[in-house]
Short mmCIF file of the C-alpha atoms (twelve columns), coordinates in Angstrom:
data_MODEL
# 
_entry.id   MODEL 
# 
loop_
_atom_site.group_PDB 
_atom_site.id 
_atom_site.type_symbol 
_atom_site.label_atom_id 
_atom_site.label_alt_id 
_atom_site.label_comp_id 
_atom_site.label_asym_id 
_atom_site.label_seq_id 
_atom_site.Cartn_x 
_atom_site.Cartn_y 
_atom_site.Cartn_z 
_atom_site.pdbx_PDB_model_num 
ATOM 1   C CA . HIS A 1   -63.180 37.672  -41.639 1 
ATOM 2   C CA . TYR A 2   -63.717 34.288  -40.039 1 
ATOM 3   C CA . LEU A 3   -61.225 31.507  -40.532 1 
ATOM 4   C CA . ARG A 4   -62.647 28.788  -42.704 1 
ATOM 5   C CA . TRP A 5   -61.556 25.352  -41.421 1 
ATOM 6   C CA . PRO A 6   -61.794 22.291  -43.643 1 
ATOM 7   C CA . ARG A 7   -64.649 20.071  -42.601 1 
ATOM 8   C CA . ALA A 8   -63.251 17.289  -40.427 1 
ATOM 9   C CA . LYS A 9   -64.457 15.131  -37.602 1 
ATOM 10  C CA . LEU A 10  -62.222 15.810  -34.614 1 
ATOM 11  C CA . LYS A 11  -61.235 12.616  -32.829 1 
ATOM 12  C CA . ALA A 12  -61.524 12.466  -29.045 1 
ATOM 13  C CA . GLY A 13  -58.519 11.307  -27.100 1 
ATOM 14  C CA . GLU A 14  -55.339 12.390  -25.347 1 
ATOM 15  C CA . TYR A 15  -52.977 14.521  -27.436 1 
ATOM 16  C CA . ARG A 16  -49.469 15.683  -26.685 1 
ATOM 17  C CA . PHE A 17  -48.001 18.885  -28.076 1 
ATOM 18  C CA . ALA A 18  -44.305 19.771  -27.930 1 
ATOM 19  C CA . GLY A 19  -43.494 23.482  -27.651 1 
ATOM 20  C CA . GLU A 20  -45.602 26.188  -29.191 1 
ATOM 21  C CA . VAL A 21  -48.210 24.950  -31.649 1 
ATOM 22  C CA . SER A 22  -50.368 27.108  -33.896 1 
ATOM 23  C CA . ILE A 23  -54.141 26.811  -33.840 1 
ATOM 24  C CA . ALA A 24  -54.003 25.387  -37.347 1 
ATOM 25  C CA . GLY A 25  -51.354 22.885  -36.277 1 
ATOM 26  C CA . ALA A 26  -53.410 21.795  -33.268 1 
ATOM 27  C CA . TYR A 27  -56.549 21.522  -35.376 1 
ATOM 28  C CA . GLY A 28  -54.742 19.422  -37.950 1 
ATOM 29  C CA . LYS A 29  -53.433 17.038  -35.307 1 
ATOM 30  C CA . LEU A 30  -56.932 16.550  -33.872 1 
ATOM 31  C CA . ALA A 31  -58.422 16.106  -37.326 1 
ATOM 32  C CA . ARG A 32  -55.830 13.442  -38.193 1 
ATOM 33  C CA . GLY A 33  -56.452 11.664  -34.906 1 
ATOM 34  C CA . GLU A 34  -52.796 11.652  -33.813 1 
ATOM 35  C CA . ILE A 35  -53.725 10.388  -30.366 1 
ATOM 36  C CA . PHE A 36  -50.932 9.965   -27.823 1 
ATOM 37  C CA . TYR A 37  -50.144 6.337   -26.975 1 
ATOM 38  C CA . HIS A 38  -48.579 5.191   -23.708 1 
ATOM 39  C CA . THR A 39  -45.986 2.437   -23.988 1 
ATOM 40  C CA . LEU A 40  -46.338 -0.471  -21.580 1 
ATOM 41  C CA . THR A 41  -43.583 -3.086  -21.531 1 
ATOM 42  C CA . ILE A 42  -44.186 -6.422  -19.805 1 
ATOM 43  C CA . PRO A 43  -40.914 -8.401  -19.371 1 
ATOM 44  C CA . GLU A 44  -40.813 -12.171 -19.787 1 
ATOM 45  C CA . GLY A 45  -41.477 -14.026 -16.566 1 
ATOM 46  C CA . TYR A 46  -43.656 -11.389 -14.905 1 
ATOM 47  C CA . ASN A 47  -46.533 -12.902 -12.944 1 
ATOM 48  C CA . LEU A 48  -49.937 -11.232 -12.906 1 
ATOM 49  C CA . PHE A 49  -49.051 -9.270  -9.740  1 
ATOM 50  C CA . ASP A 50  -45.955 -7.879  -11.497 1 
ATOM 51  C CA . VAL A 51  -48.001 -7.039  -14.600 1 
ATOM 52  C CA . ALA A 52  -50.586 -5.203  -12.480 1 
ATOM 53  C CA . GLU A 53  -47.795 -3.178  -10.851 1 
ATOM 54  C CA . ALA A 54  -46.332 -2.323  -14.274 1 
ATOM 55  C CA . VAL A 55  -49.768 -1.140  -15.433 1 
ATOM 56  C CA . GLU A 56  -50.070 1.118   -12.393 1 
ATOM 57  C CA . GLN A 57  -46.535 2.468   -12.869 1 
ATOM 58  C CA . SER A 58  -47.473 3.385   -16.437 1 
ATOM 59  C CA . GLY A 59  -50.324 5.505   -15.090 1 
ATOM 60  C CA . LEU A 60  -52.891 3.745   -17.273 1 
ATOM 61  C CA . ALA A 61  -54.881 1.995   -14.537 1 
ATOM 62  C CA . LYS A 62  -54.765 1.034   -10.890 1 
ATOM 63  C CA . ALA A 63  -53.077 -2.273  -10.072 1 
ATOM 64  C CA . GLN A 64  -56.212 -3.489  -8.279  1 
ATOM 65  C CA . ASP A 65  -58.320 -2.782  -11.378 1 
ATOM 66  C CA . PHE A 66  -55.960 -4.775  -13.578 1 
ATOM 67  C CA . LEU A 67  -55.877 -7.629  -11.050 1 
ATOM 68  C CA . ALA A 68  -59.681 -7.681  -11.084 1 
ATOM 69  C CA . ALA A 69  -59.602 -7.878  -14.901 1 
ATOM 70  C CA . ALA A 70  -56.980 -10.641 -14.770 1 
ATOM 71  C CA . HIS A 71  -59.248 -12.654 -12.489 1 
ATOM 72  C CA . ASN A 72  -61.844 -12.855 -15.243 1 
ATOM 73  C CA . ALA A 73  -60.677 -15.927 -17.140 1 
ATOM 74  C CA . VAL A 74  -63.472 -15.882 -19.716 1 
ATOM 75  C CA . TRP A 75  -60.995 -15.066 -22.517 1 
ATOM 76  C CA . ILE A 76  -59.168 -18.374 -22.009 1 
ATOM 77  C CA . ALA A 77  -62.190 -20.552 -21.205 1 
ATOM 78  C CA . ASP A 78  -61.575 -22.595 -24.366 1 
ATOM 79  C CA . ILE A 79  -57.949 -23.300 -23.325 1 
ATOM 80  C CA . ALA A 80  -58.162 -23.490 -19.550 1 
ATOM 81  C CA . PRO A 81  -61.827 -23.889 -18.535 1 
ATOM 82  C CA . HIS A 82  -60.945 -24.269 -14.846 1 
ATOM 83  C CA . ALA A 83  -58.533 -21.324 -14.658 1 
ATOM 84  C CA . GLN A 84  -59.264 -18.718 -12.011 1 
ATOM 85  C CA . THR A 85  -57.015 -16.062 -13.574 1 
ATOM 86  C CA . LEU A 86  -55.274 -15.155 -16.829 1 
ATOM 87  C CA . GLU A 87  -51.868 -16.098 -15.371 1 
ATOM 88  C CA . GLY A 88  -49.617 -17.433 -18.128 1 
ATOM 89  C CA . PHE A 89  -51.676 -15.913 -20.934 1 
ATOM 90  C CA . LEU A 90  -50.763 -12.223 -20.451 1 
ATOM 91  C CA . PHE A 91  -48.095 -12.309 -23.135 1 
ATOM 92  C CA . PRO A 92  -44.883 -10.389 -22.331 1 
ATOM 93  C CA . ASP A 93  -44.446 -7.705  -24.975 1 
ATOM 94  C CA . THR A 94  -44.427 -3.951  -25.536 1 
ATOM 95  C CA . TYR A 95  -47.921 -2.559  -25.949 1 
ATOM 96  C CA . ARG A 96  -49.241 0.847   -26.986 1 
ATOM 97  C CA . PHE A 97  -52.415 1.895   -25.221 1 
ATOM 98  C CA . THR A 98  -54.347 5.149   -25.125 1 
ATOM 99  C CA . ARG A 99  -55.367 6.838   -21.907 1 
ATOM 100 C CA . HIS A 100 -58.892 5.520   -22.442 1 
ATOM 101 C CA . THR A 101 -57.891 1.851   -22.682 1 
ATOM 102 C CA . SER A 102 -59.546 0.090   -19.751 1 
ATOM 103 C CA . ALA A 103 -57.878 -2.585  -17.612 1 
ATOM 104 C CA . PRO A 104 -60.054 -5.361  -19.133 1 
ATOM 105 C CA . MET A 105 -59.148 -4.150  -22.636 1 
ATOM 106 C CA . MET A 106 -55.427 -4.276  -21.758 1 
ATOM 107 C CA . ALA A 107 -55.728 -7.793  -20.363 1 
ATOM 108 C CA . GLN A 108 -57.668 -8.917  -23.419 1 
ATOM 109 C CA . ALA A 109 -55.024 -7.434  -25.746 1 
ATOM 110 C CA . MET A 110 -52.336 -9.456  -23.944 1 
ATOM 111 C CA . VAL A 111 -54.358 -12.661 -24.326 1 
ATOM 112 C CA . VAL A 112 -54.869 -11.947 -28.031 1 
ATOM 113 C CA . ARG A 113 -51.116 -11.490 -28.409 1 
ATOM 114 C CA . PHE A 114 -50.537 -14.787 -26.585 1 
ATOM 115 C CA . ARG A 115 -52.820 -16.587 -29.015 1 
ATOM 116 C CA . GLN A 116 -50.958 -15.130 -31.993 1 
ATOM 117 C CA . VAL A 117 -47.548 -16.165 -30.664 1 
ATOM 118 C CA . PHE A 118 -48.668 -19.609 -29.506 1 
ATOM 119 C CA . HIS A 119 -50.211 -20.297 -32.917 1 
ATOM 120 C CA . SER A 120 -46.821 -19.456 -34.434 1 
ATOM 121 C CA . VAL A 121 -44.900 -21.627 -31.935 1 
ATOM 122 C CA . ALA A 122 -47.232 -24.574 -32.533 1 
ATOM 123 C CA . LYS A 123 -46.870 -24.010 -36.289 1 
ATOM 124 C CA . GLY A 124 -50.626 -23.867 -36.615 1 
ATOM 125 C CA . GLU A 125 -51.050 -27.368 -35.157 1 
ATOM 126 C CA . SER A 126 -54.432 -27.843 -33.508 1 
ATOM 127 C CA . LEU A 127 -53.840 -28.986 -29.930 1 
ATOM 128 C CA . PRO A 128 -56.360 -30.067 -27.294 1 
ATOM 129 C CA . ALA A 129 -56.935 -27.535 -24.517 1 
ATOM 130 C CA . ASN A 130 -55.294 -29.659 -21.813 1 
ATOM 131 C CA . ARG A 131 -52.140 -29.935 -23.943 1 
ATOM 132 C CA . ILE A 132 -51.986 -26.167 -24.442 1 
ATOM 133 C CA . LEU A 133 -52.319 -25.616 -20.691 1 
ATOM 134 C CA . GLU A 134 -49.549 -28.158 -20.027 1 
ATOM 135 C CA . ILE A 135 -47.214 -26.403 -22.468 1 
ATOM 136 C CA . VAL A 136 -47.888 -22.933 -21.035 1 
ATOM 137 C CA . THR A 137 -47.504 -24.207 -17.459 1 
ATOM 138 C CA . LEU A 138 -44.206 -25.945 -18.262 1 
ATOM 139 C CA . ALA A 139 -43.038 -22.858 -20.159 1 
ATOM 140 C CA . SER A 140 -43.698 -20.695 -17.093 1 
ATOM 141 C CA . LEU A 141 -41.441 -22.932 -14.976 1 
ATOM 142 C CA . VAL A 142 -38.718 -22.832 -17.629 1 
ATOM 143 C CA . GLU A 143 -39.033 -19.034 -17.882 1 
ATOM 144 C CA . LYS A 144 -38.564 -18.596 -14.140 1 
ATOM 145 C CA . GLU A 145 -35.668 -21.053 -13.897 1 
ATOM 146 C CA . THR A 146 -33.347 -19.519 -16.498 1 
ATOM 147 C CA . GLY A 147 -32.832 -16.417 -18.568 1 
ATOM 148 C CA . LYS A 148 -30.504 -18.226 -20.970 1 
ATOM 149 C CA . THR A 149 -32.259 -19.056 -24.229 1 
ATOM 150 C CA . SER A 150 -29.838 -21.909 -24.967 1 
ATOM 151 C CA . GLU A 151 -30.683 -23.608 -21.650 1 
ATOM 152 C CA . ARG A 152 -34.445 -23.427 -21.902 1 
ATOM 153 C CA . PRO A 153 -35.023 -26.554 -24.040 1 
ATOM 154 C CA . VAL A 154 -32.673 -28.531 -21.760 1 
ATOM 155 C CA . ILE A 155 -34.470 -27.463 -18.586 1 
ATOM 156 C CA . ALA A 156 -37.785 -28.299 -20.269 1 
ATOM 157 C CA . GLY A 157 -36.279 -31.716 -21.067 1 
ATOM 158 C CA . VAL A 158 -35.216 -32.232 -17.445 1 
ATOM 159 C CA . PHE A 159 -38.728 -31.453 -16.214 1 
ATOM 160 C CA . GLN A 160 -40.189 -33.716 -18.880 1 
ATOM 161 C CA . ASN A 161 -37.920 -36.559 -17.710 1 
ATOM 162 C CA . ARG A 162 -38.900 -36.057 -14.088 1 
ATOM 163 C CA . LEU A 163 -42.581 -36.035 -14.999 1 
ATOM 164 C CA . GLY A 164 -42.132 -39.254 -16.962 1 
ATOM 165 C CA . LEU A 165 -40.490 -40.972 -14.002 1 
ATOM 166 C CA . GLY A 166 -43.080 -39.729 -11.502 1 
ATOM 167 C CA . MET A 167 -40.465 -37.636 -9.672  1 
ATOM 168 C CA . PRO A 168 -41.575 -34.376 -8.040  1 
ATOM 169 C CA . LEU A 169 -40.365 -31.406 -10.085 1 
ATOM 170 C CA . GLN A 170 -39.060 -29.605 -6.970  1 
ATOM 171 C CA . CYS A 171 -39.170 -26.314 -8.849  1 
ATOM 172 C CA . ASP A 172 -38.462 -23.371 -6.527  1 
ATOM 173 C CA . PRO A 173 -40.513 -20.812 -8.508  1 
ATOM 174 C CA . THR A 174 -43.639 -22.854 -7.784  1 
ATOM 175 C CA . VAL A 175 -42.903 -22.582 -4.067  1 
ATOM 176 C CA . VAL A 176 -42.528 -18.819 -4.394  1 
ATOM 177 C CA . TYR A 177 -45.793 -18.576 -6.312  1 
ATOM 178 C CA . ALA A 178 -47.641 -20.656 -3.727  1 
ATOM 179 C CA . ALA A 179 -46.412 -18.252 -1.037  1 
ATOM 180 C CA . LEU A 180 -47.437 -15.228 -3.144  1 
ATOM 181 C CA . LEU A 181 -50.956 -16.600 -3.506  1 
ATOM 182 C CA . ASP A 182 -51.114 -16.938 0.287   1 
ATOM 183 C CA . ARG A 183 -49.620 -13.425 0.647   1 
ATOM 184 C CA . ALA A 184 -46.878 -15.031 2.707   1 
ATOM 185 C CA . TYR A 185 -43.769 -14.659 0.537   1 
ATOM 186 C CA . ARG A 186 -40.877 -13.238 2.572   1 
ATOM 187 C CA . GLY A 187 -38.300 -12.654 -0.150  1 
ATOM 188 C CA . ASN A 188 -36.575 -16.003 0.337   1 
ATOM 189 C CA . ILE A 189 -37.634 -19.639 0.426   1 
ATOM 190 C CA . TYR A 190 -37.819 -21.113 3.924   1 
ATOM 191 C CA . ALA A 191 -38.321 -24.713 5.055   1 
ATOM 192 C CA . SER A 192 -41.929 -23.901 5.934   1 
ATOM 193 C CA . ASP A 193 -42.482 -22.733 2.335   1 
ATOM 194 C CA . LEU A 194 -41.256 -26.088 1.000   1 
ATOM 195 C CA . ARG A 195 -43.910 -27.805 3.143   1 
ATOM 196 C CA . ARG A 196 -46.741 -25.414 2.193   1 
ATOM 197 C CA . ALA A 197 -49.975 -27.239 1.396   1 
ATOM 198 C CA . SER A 198 -50.658 -25.711 -1.983  1 
ATOM 199 C CA . PRO A 199 -51.447 -27.362 -5.333  1 
ATOM 200 C CA . TYR A 200 -48.699 -25.143 -6.781  1 
ATOM 201 C CA . ASN A 201 -45.993 -26.514 -4.485  1 
ATOM 202 C CA . THR A 202 -44.054 -29.042 -6.599  1 
ATOM 203 C CA . TYR A 203 -42.079 -30.207 -3.569  1 
ATOM 204 C CA . VAL A 204 -45.173 -31.767 -1.982  1 
ATOM 205 C CA . ASN A 205 -47.112 -32.567 -5.174  1 
ATOM 206 C CA . ARG A 206 -46.020 -34.647 -8.143  1 
ATOM 207 C CA . GLY A 207 -46.718 -33.502 -11.670 1 
ATOM 208 C CA . LEU A 208 -47.171 -30.009 -13.045 1 
ATOM 209 C CA . PRO A 209 -48.889 -27.344 -10.950 1 
ATOM 210 C CA . PRO A 210 -52.535 -26.688 -11.898 1 
ATOM 211 C CA . GLY A 211 -51.573 -23.699 -14.013 1 
ATOM 212 C CA . PRO A 212 -48.741 -21.329 -14.941 1 
ATOM 213 C CA . VAL A 213 -46.789 -19.446 -12.279 1 
ATOM 214 C CA . ALA A 214 -45.766 -16.601 -14.605 1 
ATOM 215 C CA . ASN A 215 -46.209 -15.336 -18.143 1 
ATOM 216 C CA . PRO A 216 -43.675 -17.011 -20.457 1 
ATOM 217 C CA . GLY A 217 -42.228 -15.471 -23.607 1 
ATOM 218 C CA . ARG A 218 -41.818 -17.021 -27.032 1 
ATOM 219 C CA . ALA A 219 -38.495 -18.796 -26.318 1 
ATOM 220 C CA . ALA A 220 -39.855 -20.506 -23.186 1 
ATOM 221 C CA . LEU A 221 -43.037 -21.528 -25.021 1 
ATOM 222 C CA . GLN A 222 -40.908 -22.953 -27.831 1 
ATOM 223 C CA . ALA A 223 -38.786 -24.897 -25.315 1 
ATOM 224 C CA . ALA A 224 -41.877 -26.344 -23.629 1 
ATOM 225 C CA . PHE A 225 -43.401 -27.238 -26.997 1 
ATOM 226 C CA . GLN A 226 -40.209 -28.996 -28.124 1 
ATOM 227 C CA . PRO A 227 -38.078 -29.940 -25.070 1 
ATOM 228 C CA . ALA A 228 -34.545 -31.141 -25.702 1 
ATOM 229 C CA . ARG A 229 -34.033 -34.898 -25.662 1 
ATOM 230 C CA . THR A 230 -31.696 -35.433 -22.762 1 
ATOM 231 C CA . ASP A 231 -31.034 -37.896 -19.957 1 
ATOM 232 C CA . PHE A 232 -30.405 -35.157 -17.381 1 
ATOM 233 C CA . LEU A 233 -32.569 -35.279 -14.263 1 
ATOM 234 C CA . TYR A 234 -31.059 -32.486 -12.156 1 
ATOM 235 C CA . PHE A 235 -29.603 -29.008 -12.501 1 
ATOM 236 C CA . VAL A 236 -28.063 -26.440 -10.197 1 
ATOM 237 C CA . ALA A 237 -27.054 -22.832 -10.747 1 
ATOM 238 C CA . ASP A 238 -23.454 -22.145 -11.741 1 
ATOM 239 C CA . THR A 239 -21.491 -18.955 -11.130 1 
ATOM 240 C CA . ASP A 240 -21.909 -17.640 -14.679 1 
ATOM 241 C CA . GLY A 241 -25.657 -17.072 -14.648 1 
ATOM 242 C CA . GLY A 242 -26.430 -20.517 -16.052 1 
ATOM 243 C CA . HIS A 243 -26.809 -24.061 -14.764 1 
ATOM 244 C CA . THR A 244 -24.847 -27.303 -14.469 1 
ATOM 245 C CA . PHE A 245 -26.797 -30.434 -15.409 1 
ATOM 246 C CA . SER A 246 -26.484 -33.925 -13.919 1 
ATOM 247 C CA . ARG A 247 -27.766 -37.411 -14.708 1 
ATOM 248 C CA . THR A 248 -27.578 -38.912 -11.220 1 
ATOM 249 C CA . LEU A 249 -28.337 -37.688 -7.709  1 
ATOM 250 C CA . ALA A 250 -24.737 -38.328 -6.594  1 
ATOM 251 C CA . GLU A 251 -23.393 -36.262 -9.472  1 
ATOM 252 C CA . HIS A 252 -25.922 -33.516 -8.701  1 
ATOM 253 C CA . GLN A 253 -24.926 -33.419 -5.021  1 
ATOM 254 C CA . ARG A 254 -21.273 -32.983 -6.014  1 
ATOM 255 C CA . GLN A 255 -22.252 -30.080 -8.269  1 
ATOM 256 C CA . VAL A 256 -24.272 -28.495 -5.447  1 
ATOM 257 C CA . GLN A 257 -21.288 -28.725 -3.098  1 
ATOM 258 C CA . ALA A 258 -18.998 -27.262 -5.753  1 
ATOM 259 C CA . TYR A 259 -21.391 -24.354 -6.251  1 
ATOM 260 C CA . ARG A 260 -21.603 -23.711 -2.497  1 
ATOM 261 C CA . ARG A 261 -17.813 -23.689 -2.209  1 
ATOM 262 C CA . LYS A 262 -17.522 -21.139 -5.025  1 
ATOM 263 C CA . THR A 263 -20.173 -18.855 -3.570  1 
ATOM 264 C CA . SER A 264 -19.312 -19.070 0.127   1 
ATOM 265 C CA . PRO A 265 -17.723 -15.958 1.722   1 
ATOM 266 C CA . ARG A 266 -14.590 -17.979 2.536   1 
ATOM 267 C CA . ALA A 267 -14.101 -18.830 -1.127  1 
ATOM 268 C CA . HIS A 268 -13.580 -15.117 -1.801  1 
ATOM 269 C CA . GLY A 269 -11.545 -14.395 1.311   1 
# 
């Protein structure tokens, strides 16, 4: 006697079976299309090079293939028509992809997720493209400067104040990103990095960089969309993983000295 299987269209894909599975059990799983999904988590603040590395670590695609996909900015042409990459729009989240998901499909999924979240942050408000790019760029700086949600609107407010006064932002993450683009980052910021002739270097250029330096999460986007109203113009790291804010340069310099005293080897000796 031949086994009579119910008529079903078996779905192609990668399947995972735990332990011994009967033929009927395997057939049922294929018929139901219980394809195995790989989980890919992109943390907040990853730049496109980090995202590409995470994709490769997941085994889904080669980093170089994802980088090539991320250099096709067609999916954000309506937001950032001059963008060379998808930097800033690869939304940090946990994704589930099949083995057959291509690098371009992964990048597109991240952009789609960005659009969903940004629409929520902006409360459905229709914003001009240049304003959206400004918000995402500012959010990327905020994301790289602090991991404290409570500080993000304040740091966004500080940057907003500096922009309003025509002061250079002097944001270290932009210096790091400029070095990364030149494949010259050495793990620390050196004096030569601060002088680097790059449109992303906010020590030598006033205003925002031409685009994001990382991919911001929802909290950073929210902070950039609604910065805190503050009269702070400076901030420096404290010893508790946060920052100390100052209104004047003199006050800021005192805070910098205090921080250096607390973190110097002698302070712990």
